[in-house]
PDB file of C-alpha atoms in Angstrom:
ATOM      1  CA  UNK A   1       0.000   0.000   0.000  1.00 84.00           C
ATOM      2  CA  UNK A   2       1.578   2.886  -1.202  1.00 86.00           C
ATOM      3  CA  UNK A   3      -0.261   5.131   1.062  1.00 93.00           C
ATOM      4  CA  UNK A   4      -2.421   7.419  -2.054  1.00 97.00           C
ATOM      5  CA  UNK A   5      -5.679   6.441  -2.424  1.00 97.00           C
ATOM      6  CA  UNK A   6      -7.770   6.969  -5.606  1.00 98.00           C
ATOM      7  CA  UNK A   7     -11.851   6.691  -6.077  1.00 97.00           C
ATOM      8  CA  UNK A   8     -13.598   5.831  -7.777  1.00 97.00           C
ATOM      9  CA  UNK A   9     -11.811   2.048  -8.540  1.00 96.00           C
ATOM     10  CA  UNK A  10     -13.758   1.674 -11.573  1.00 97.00           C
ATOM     11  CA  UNK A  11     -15.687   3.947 -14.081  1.00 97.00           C
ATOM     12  CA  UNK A  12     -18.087   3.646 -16.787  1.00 97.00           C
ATOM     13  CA  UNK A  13     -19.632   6.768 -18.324  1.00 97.00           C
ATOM     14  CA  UNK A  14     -21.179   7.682 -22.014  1.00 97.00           C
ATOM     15  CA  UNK A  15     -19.588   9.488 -24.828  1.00 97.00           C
ATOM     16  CA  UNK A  16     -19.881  13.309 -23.893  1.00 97.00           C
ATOM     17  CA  UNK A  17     -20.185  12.953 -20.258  1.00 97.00           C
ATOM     18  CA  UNK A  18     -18.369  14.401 -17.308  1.00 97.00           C
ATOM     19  CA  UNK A  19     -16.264  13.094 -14.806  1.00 98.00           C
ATOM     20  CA  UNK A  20     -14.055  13.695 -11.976  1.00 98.00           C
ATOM     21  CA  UNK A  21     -11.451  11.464 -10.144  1.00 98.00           C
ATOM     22  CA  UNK A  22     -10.304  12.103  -7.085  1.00 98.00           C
ATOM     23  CA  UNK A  23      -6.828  11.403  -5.067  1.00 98.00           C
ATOM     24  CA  UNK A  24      -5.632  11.602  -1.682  1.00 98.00           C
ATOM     25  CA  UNK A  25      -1.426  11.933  -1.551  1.00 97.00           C
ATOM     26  CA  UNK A  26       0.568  10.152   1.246  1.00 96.00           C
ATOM     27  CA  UNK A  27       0.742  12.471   4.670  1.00 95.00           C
ATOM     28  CA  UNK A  28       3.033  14.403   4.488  1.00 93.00           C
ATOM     29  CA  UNK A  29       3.126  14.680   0.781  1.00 94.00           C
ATOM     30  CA  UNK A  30       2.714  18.406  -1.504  1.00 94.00           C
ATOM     31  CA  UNK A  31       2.734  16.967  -5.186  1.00 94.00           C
ATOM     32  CA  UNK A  32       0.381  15.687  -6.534  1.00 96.00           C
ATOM     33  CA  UNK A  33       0.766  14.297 -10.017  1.00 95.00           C
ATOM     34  CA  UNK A  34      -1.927  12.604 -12.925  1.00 97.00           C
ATOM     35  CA  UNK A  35      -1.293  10.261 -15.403  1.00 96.00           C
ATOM     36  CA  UNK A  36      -2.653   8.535 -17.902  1.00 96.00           C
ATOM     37  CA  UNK A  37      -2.207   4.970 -19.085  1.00 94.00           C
ATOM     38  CA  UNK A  38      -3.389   3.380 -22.306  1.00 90.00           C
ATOM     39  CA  UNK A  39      -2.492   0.131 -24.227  1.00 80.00           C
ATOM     40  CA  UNK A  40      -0.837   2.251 -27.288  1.00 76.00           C
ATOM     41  CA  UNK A  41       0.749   5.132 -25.505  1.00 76.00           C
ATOM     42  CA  UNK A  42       1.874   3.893 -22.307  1.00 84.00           C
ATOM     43  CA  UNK A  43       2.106   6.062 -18.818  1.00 90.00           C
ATOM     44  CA  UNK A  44       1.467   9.802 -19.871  1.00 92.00           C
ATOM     45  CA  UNK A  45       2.070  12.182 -17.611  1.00 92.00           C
ATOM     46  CA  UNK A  46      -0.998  15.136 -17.536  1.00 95.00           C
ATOM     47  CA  UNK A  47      -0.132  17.632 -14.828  1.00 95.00           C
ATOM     48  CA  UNK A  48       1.617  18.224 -11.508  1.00 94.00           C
ATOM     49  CA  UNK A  49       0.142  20.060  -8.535  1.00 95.00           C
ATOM     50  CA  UNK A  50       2.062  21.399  -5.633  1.00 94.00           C
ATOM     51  CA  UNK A  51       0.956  23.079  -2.548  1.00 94.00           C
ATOM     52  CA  UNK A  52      -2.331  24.044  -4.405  1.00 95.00           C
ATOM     53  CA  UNK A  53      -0.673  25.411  -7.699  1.00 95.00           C
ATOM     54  CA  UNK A  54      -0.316  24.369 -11.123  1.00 94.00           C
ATOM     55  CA  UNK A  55       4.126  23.416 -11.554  1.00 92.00           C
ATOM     56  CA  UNK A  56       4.215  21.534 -14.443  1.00 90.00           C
ATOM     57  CA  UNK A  57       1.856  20.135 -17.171  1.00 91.00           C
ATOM     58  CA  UNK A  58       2.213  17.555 -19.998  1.00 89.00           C
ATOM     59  CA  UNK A  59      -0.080  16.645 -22.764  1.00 84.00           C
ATOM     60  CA  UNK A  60      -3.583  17.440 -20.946  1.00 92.00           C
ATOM     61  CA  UNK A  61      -6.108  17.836 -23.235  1.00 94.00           C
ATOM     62  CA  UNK A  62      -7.916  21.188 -22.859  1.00 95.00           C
ATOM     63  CA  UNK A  63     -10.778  19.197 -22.062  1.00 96.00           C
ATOM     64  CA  UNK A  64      -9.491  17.906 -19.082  1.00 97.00           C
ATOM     65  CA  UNK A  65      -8.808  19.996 -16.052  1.00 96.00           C
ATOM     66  CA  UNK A  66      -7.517  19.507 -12.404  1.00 97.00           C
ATOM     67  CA  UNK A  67      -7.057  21.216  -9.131  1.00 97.00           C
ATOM     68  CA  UNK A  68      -5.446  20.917  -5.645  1.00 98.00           C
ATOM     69  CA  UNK A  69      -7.506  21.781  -2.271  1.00 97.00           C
ATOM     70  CA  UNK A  70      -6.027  23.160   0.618  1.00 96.00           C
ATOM     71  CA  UNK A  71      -6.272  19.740   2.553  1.00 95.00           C
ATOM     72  CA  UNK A  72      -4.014  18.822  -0.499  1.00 96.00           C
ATOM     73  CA  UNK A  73      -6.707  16.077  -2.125  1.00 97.00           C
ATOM     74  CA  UNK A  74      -6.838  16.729  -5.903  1.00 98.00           C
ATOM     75  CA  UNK A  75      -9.290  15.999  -8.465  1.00 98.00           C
ATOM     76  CA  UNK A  76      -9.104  15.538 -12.258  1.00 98.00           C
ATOM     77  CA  UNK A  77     -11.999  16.326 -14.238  1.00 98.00           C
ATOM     78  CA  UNK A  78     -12.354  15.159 -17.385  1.00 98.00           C
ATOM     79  CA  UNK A  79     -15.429  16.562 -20.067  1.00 97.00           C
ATOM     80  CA  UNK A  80     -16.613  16.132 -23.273  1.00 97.00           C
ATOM     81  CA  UNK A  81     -15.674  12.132 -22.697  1.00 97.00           C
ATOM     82  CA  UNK A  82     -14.513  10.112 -26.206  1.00 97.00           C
ATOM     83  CA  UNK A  83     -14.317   6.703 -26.757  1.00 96.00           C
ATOM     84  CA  UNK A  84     -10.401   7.143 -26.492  1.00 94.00           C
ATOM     85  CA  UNK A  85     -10.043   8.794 -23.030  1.00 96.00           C
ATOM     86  CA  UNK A  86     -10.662   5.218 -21.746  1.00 96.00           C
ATOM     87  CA  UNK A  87      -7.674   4.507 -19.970  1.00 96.00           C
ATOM     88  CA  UNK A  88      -6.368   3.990 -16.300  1.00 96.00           C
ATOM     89  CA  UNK A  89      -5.734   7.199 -14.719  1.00 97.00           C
ATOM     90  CA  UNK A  90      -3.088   7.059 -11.987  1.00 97.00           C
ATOM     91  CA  UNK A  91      -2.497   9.869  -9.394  1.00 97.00           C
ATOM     92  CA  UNK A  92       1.143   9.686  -7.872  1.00 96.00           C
ATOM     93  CA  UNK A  93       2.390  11.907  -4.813  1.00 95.00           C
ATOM     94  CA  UNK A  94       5.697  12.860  -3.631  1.00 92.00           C
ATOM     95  CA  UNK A  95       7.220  15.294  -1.035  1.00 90.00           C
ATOM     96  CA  UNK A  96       8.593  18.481  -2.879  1.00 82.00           C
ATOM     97  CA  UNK A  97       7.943  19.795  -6.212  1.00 78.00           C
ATOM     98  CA  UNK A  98      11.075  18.584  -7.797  1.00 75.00           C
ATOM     99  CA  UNK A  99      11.195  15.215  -6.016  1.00 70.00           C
ATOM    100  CA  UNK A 100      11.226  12.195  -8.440  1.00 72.00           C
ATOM    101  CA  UNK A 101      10.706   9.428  -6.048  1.00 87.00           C
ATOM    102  CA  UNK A 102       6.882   9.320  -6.998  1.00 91.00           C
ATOM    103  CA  UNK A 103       4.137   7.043  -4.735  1.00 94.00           C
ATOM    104  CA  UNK A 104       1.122   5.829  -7.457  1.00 96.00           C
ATOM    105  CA  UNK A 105      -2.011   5.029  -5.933  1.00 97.00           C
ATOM    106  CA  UNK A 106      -4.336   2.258  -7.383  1.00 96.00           C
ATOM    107  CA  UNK A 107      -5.774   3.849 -10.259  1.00 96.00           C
ATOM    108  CA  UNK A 108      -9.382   4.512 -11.747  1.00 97.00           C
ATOM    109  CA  UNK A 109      -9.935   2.533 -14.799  1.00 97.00           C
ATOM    110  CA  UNK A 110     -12.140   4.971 -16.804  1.00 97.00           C
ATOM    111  CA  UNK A 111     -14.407   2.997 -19.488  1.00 97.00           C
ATOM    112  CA  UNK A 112     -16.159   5.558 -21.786  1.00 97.00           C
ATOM    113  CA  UNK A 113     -19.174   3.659 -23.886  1.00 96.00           C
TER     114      UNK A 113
ATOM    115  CA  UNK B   1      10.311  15.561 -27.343  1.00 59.00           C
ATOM    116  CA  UNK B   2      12.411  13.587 -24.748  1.00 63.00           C
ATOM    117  CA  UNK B   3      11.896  10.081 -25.282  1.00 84.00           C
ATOM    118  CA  UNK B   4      12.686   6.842 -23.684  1.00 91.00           C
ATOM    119  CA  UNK B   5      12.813   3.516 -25.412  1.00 93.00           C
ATOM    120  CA  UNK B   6      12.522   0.524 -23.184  1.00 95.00           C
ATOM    121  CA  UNK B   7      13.974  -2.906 -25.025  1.00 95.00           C
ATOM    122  CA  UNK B   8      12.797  -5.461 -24.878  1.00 96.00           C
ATOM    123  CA  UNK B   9       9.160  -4.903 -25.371  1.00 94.00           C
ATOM    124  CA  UNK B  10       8.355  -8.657 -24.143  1.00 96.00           C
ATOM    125  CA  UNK B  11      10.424 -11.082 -21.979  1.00 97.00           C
ATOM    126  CA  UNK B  12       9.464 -14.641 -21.671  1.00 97.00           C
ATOM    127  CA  UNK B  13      11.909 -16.431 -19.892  1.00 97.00           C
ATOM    128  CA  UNK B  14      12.308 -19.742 -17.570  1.00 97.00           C
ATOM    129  CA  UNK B  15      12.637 -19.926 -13.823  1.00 97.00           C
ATOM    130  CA  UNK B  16      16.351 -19.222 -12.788  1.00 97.00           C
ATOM    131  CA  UNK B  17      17.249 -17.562 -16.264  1.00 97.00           C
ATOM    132  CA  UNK B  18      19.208 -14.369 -16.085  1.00 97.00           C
ATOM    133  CA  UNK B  19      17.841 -11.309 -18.104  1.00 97.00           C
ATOM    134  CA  UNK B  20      18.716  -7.328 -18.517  1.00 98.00           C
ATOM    135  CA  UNK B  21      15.936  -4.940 -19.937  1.00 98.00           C
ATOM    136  CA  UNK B  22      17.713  -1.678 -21.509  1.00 97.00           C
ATOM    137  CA  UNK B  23      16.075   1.927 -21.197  1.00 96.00           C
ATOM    138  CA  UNK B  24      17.968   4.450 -23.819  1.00 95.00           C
ATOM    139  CA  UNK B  25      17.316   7.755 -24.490  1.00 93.00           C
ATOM    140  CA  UNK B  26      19.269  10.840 -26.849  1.00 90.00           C
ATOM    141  CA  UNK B  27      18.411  13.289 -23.699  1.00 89.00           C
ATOM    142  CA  UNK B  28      20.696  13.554 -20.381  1.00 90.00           C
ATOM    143  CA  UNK B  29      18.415  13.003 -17.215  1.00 90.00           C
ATOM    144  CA  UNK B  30      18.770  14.260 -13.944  1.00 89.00           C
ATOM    145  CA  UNK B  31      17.717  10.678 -12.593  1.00 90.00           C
ATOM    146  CA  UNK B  32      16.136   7.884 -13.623  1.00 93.00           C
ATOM    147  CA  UNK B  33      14.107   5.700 -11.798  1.00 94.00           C
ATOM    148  CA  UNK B  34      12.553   1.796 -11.976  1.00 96.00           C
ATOM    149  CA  UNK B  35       9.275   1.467 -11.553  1.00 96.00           C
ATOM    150  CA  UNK B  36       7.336  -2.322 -11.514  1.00 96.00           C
ATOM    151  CA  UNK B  37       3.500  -2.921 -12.189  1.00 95.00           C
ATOM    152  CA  UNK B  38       0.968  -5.814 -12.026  1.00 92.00           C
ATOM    153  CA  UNK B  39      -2.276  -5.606 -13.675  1.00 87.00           C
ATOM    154  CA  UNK B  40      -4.858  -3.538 -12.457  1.00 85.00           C
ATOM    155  CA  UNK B  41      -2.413  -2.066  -9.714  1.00 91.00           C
ATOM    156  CA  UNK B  42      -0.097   1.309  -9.807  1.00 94.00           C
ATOM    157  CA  UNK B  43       3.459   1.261 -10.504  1.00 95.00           C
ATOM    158  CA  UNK B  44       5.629   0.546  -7.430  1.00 95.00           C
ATOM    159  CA  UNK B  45       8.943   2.182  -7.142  1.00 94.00           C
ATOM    160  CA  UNK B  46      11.860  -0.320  -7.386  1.00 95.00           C
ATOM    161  CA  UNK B  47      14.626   2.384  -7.421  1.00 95.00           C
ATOM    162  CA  UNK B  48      16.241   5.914  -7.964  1.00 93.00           C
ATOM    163  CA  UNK B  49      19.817   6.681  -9.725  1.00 93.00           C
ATOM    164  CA  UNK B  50      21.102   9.959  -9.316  1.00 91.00           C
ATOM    165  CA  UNK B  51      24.974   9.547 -10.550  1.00 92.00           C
ATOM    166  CA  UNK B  52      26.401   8.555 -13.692  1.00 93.00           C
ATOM    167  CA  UNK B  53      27.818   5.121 -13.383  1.00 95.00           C
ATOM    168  CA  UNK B  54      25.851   4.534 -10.316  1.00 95.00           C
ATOM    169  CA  UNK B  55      25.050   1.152  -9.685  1.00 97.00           C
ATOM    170  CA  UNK B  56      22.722  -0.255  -6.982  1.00 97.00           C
ATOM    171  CA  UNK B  57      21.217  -3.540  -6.336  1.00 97.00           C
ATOM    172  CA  UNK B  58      18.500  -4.560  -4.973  1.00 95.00           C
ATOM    173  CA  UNK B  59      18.154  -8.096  -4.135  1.00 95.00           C
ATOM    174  CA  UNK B  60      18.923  -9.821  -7.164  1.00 97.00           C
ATOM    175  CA  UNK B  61      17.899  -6.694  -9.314  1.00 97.00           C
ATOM    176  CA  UNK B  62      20.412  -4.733 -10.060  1.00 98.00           C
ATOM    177  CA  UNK B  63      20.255  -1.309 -11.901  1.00 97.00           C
ATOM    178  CA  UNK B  64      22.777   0.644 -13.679  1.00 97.00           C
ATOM    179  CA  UNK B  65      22.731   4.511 -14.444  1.00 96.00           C
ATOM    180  CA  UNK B  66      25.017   5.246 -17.485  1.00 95.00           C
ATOM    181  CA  UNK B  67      27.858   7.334 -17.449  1.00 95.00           C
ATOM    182  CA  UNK B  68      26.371  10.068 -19.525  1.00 94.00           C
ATOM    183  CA  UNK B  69      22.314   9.441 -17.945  1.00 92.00           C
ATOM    184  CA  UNK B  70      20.917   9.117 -21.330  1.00 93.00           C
ATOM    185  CA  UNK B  71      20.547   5.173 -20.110  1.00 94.00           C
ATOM    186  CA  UNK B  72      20.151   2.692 -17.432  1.00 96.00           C
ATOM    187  CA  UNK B  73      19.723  -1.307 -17.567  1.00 97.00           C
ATOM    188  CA  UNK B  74      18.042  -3.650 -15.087  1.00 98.00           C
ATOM    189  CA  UNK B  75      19.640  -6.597 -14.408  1.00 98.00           C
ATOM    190  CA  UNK B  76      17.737  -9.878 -12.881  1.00 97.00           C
ATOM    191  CA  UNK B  77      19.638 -12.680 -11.328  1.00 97.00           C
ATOM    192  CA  UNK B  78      18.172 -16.117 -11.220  1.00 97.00           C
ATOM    193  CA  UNK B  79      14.720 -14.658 -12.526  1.00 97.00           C
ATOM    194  CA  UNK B  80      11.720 -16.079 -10.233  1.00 97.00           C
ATOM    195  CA  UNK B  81       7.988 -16.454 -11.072  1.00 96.00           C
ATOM    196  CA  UNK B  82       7.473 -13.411  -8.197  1.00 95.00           C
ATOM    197  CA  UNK B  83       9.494 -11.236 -10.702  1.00 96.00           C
ATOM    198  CA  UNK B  84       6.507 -11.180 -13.374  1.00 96.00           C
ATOM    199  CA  UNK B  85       5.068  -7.956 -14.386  1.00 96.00           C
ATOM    200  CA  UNK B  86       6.039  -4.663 -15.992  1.00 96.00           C
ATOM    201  CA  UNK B  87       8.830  -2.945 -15.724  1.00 97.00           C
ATOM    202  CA  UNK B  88       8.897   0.631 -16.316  1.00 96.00           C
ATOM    203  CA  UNK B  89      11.853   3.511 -16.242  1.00 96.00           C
ATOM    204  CA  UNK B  90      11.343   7.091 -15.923  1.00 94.00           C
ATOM    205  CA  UNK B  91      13.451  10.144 -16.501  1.00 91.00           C
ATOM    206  CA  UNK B  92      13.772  13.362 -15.159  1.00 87.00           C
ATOM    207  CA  UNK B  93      13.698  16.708 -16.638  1.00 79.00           C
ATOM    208  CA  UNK B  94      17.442  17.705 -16.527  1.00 74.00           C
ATOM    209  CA  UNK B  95      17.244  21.402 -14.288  1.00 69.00           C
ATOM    210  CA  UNK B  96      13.667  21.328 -14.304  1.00 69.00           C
ATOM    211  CA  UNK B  97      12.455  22.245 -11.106  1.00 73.00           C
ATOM    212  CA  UNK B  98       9.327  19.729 -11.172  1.00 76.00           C
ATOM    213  CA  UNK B  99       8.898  16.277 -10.434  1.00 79.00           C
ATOM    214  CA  UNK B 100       7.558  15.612 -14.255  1.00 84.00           C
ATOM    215  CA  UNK B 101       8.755  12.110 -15.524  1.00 88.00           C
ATOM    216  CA  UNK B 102       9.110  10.942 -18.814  1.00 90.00           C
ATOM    217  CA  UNK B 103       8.512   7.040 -19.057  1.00 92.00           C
ATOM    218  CA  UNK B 104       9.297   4.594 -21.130  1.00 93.00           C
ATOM    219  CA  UNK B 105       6.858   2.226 -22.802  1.00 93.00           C
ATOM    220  CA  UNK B 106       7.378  -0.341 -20.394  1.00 94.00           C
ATOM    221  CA  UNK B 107       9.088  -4.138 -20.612  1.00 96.00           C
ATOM    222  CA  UNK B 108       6.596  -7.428 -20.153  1.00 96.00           C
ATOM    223  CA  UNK B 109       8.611  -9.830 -18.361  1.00 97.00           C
ATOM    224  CA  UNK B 110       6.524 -13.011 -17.704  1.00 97.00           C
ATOM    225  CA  UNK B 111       8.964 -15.933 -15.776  1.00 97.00           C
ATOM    226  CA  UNK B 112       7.615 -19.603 -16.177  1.00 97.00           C
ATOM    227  CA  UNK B 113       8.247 -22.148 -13.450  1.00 95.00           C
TER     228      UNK B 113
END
């Protein structure tokens, strides 16, 4: 248990829907990171979160969006839902904002019908 | 784009075999870590390498950094059933001040009793 917990486990939503996906980091933890992970293009990384701000992003689609609360949760939304955003979505935490030693929790496996 | 190519893709291999799975890249990396994931579970940090040439073993894993961190290799002695599952490497931004990671496509390894 690597101490980041992800809801929902499992997801299965229609083509055009909305969604959001929600992590809790280790204690102790400020980053808070999203990926994506599909059969064809492996772990992606979408955006990192620290302290409540916005440090680094990746190839996020402008459909998708996230945020970090004060009590340091985060949440990835994702809109406008195609066929091809199913994937697992992995949130990872770690200590600092440029600390690579990165904690994954369990994953939501997002099916989009 | 900073890339990292993972060989090879699949490993099938019998119990007790020996086997090293290569992660290259054209980009120099601050560090480079292992990552290893089952199905339907998150990645689980194996280890971190920091210094070129730096060499640290884990068990019978060891991993390798190369000299110039555009590589590492992952070395498994006397491979075991247990060791089954993916096998994934990750860069990091050289002096970026974020914990983004660029991974590699990953590396299969299934080991047969």
């Amino acid at each position: 248990d690597s101490g980041v917990t992800q809801t929902p486990k499992h997801l299965i939503t229609a083509t055009g829907q909305r969604v959001t996906l929600r992590c809790s980091p280790r204690s102790g933890d400020l980053s808070v990171y999203w990926y994506q992970q599909s059969l064809d293009q492996g772990l992606q990384f979408l955006i990192q979160y620290y302290n409540g701000e916005e440090r680094a992003k990746g190839n996020i689609l402008e459909r998708f969006s996230a945020q970090q609360f004060p009590d340091l949760h985060s949440e990835l939304n994702l809109s406008s839902l195609e066929l091809g955003d199913s994937a697992l979505y992995f949130c990872a935490s770690s200590i600092g904002q440029g600390t690579y030693e990165q904690y994954f929790g369990p994953g939501t496996r997002l099916t989009v019908t | 784009t900073q890339l990292l190519e993972q060989s090879p893709q699949f490993l099938s291999i019998q119990e007790g075999e020996n086997l090293t799975v290569y992660c290259n890249s054209s980009s120099v990396f601050s560090s480079l870590q292992w990552y290893r994931q089952e199905p339907g579970e998150g990645p689980v940090l194996l280890v971190t390498v920091v210094t070129g040439g730096e060499v640290k073993k884990l068990k019978r894993l060891t991993f390798q950094f190369g000299d110039a961190r555009k590589d590492s290799s992952l070395h498994i002695t006397a491979a075991q059933p247990g060791d089954t599952g993916l096998y994934l490497c990750a860069g990091a931004i050289l002096m970026s001040n974020t914990g983004k990671l660029i991974f590699g496509q990953g590396t299969t390894l299934q080991v047969k009793p």
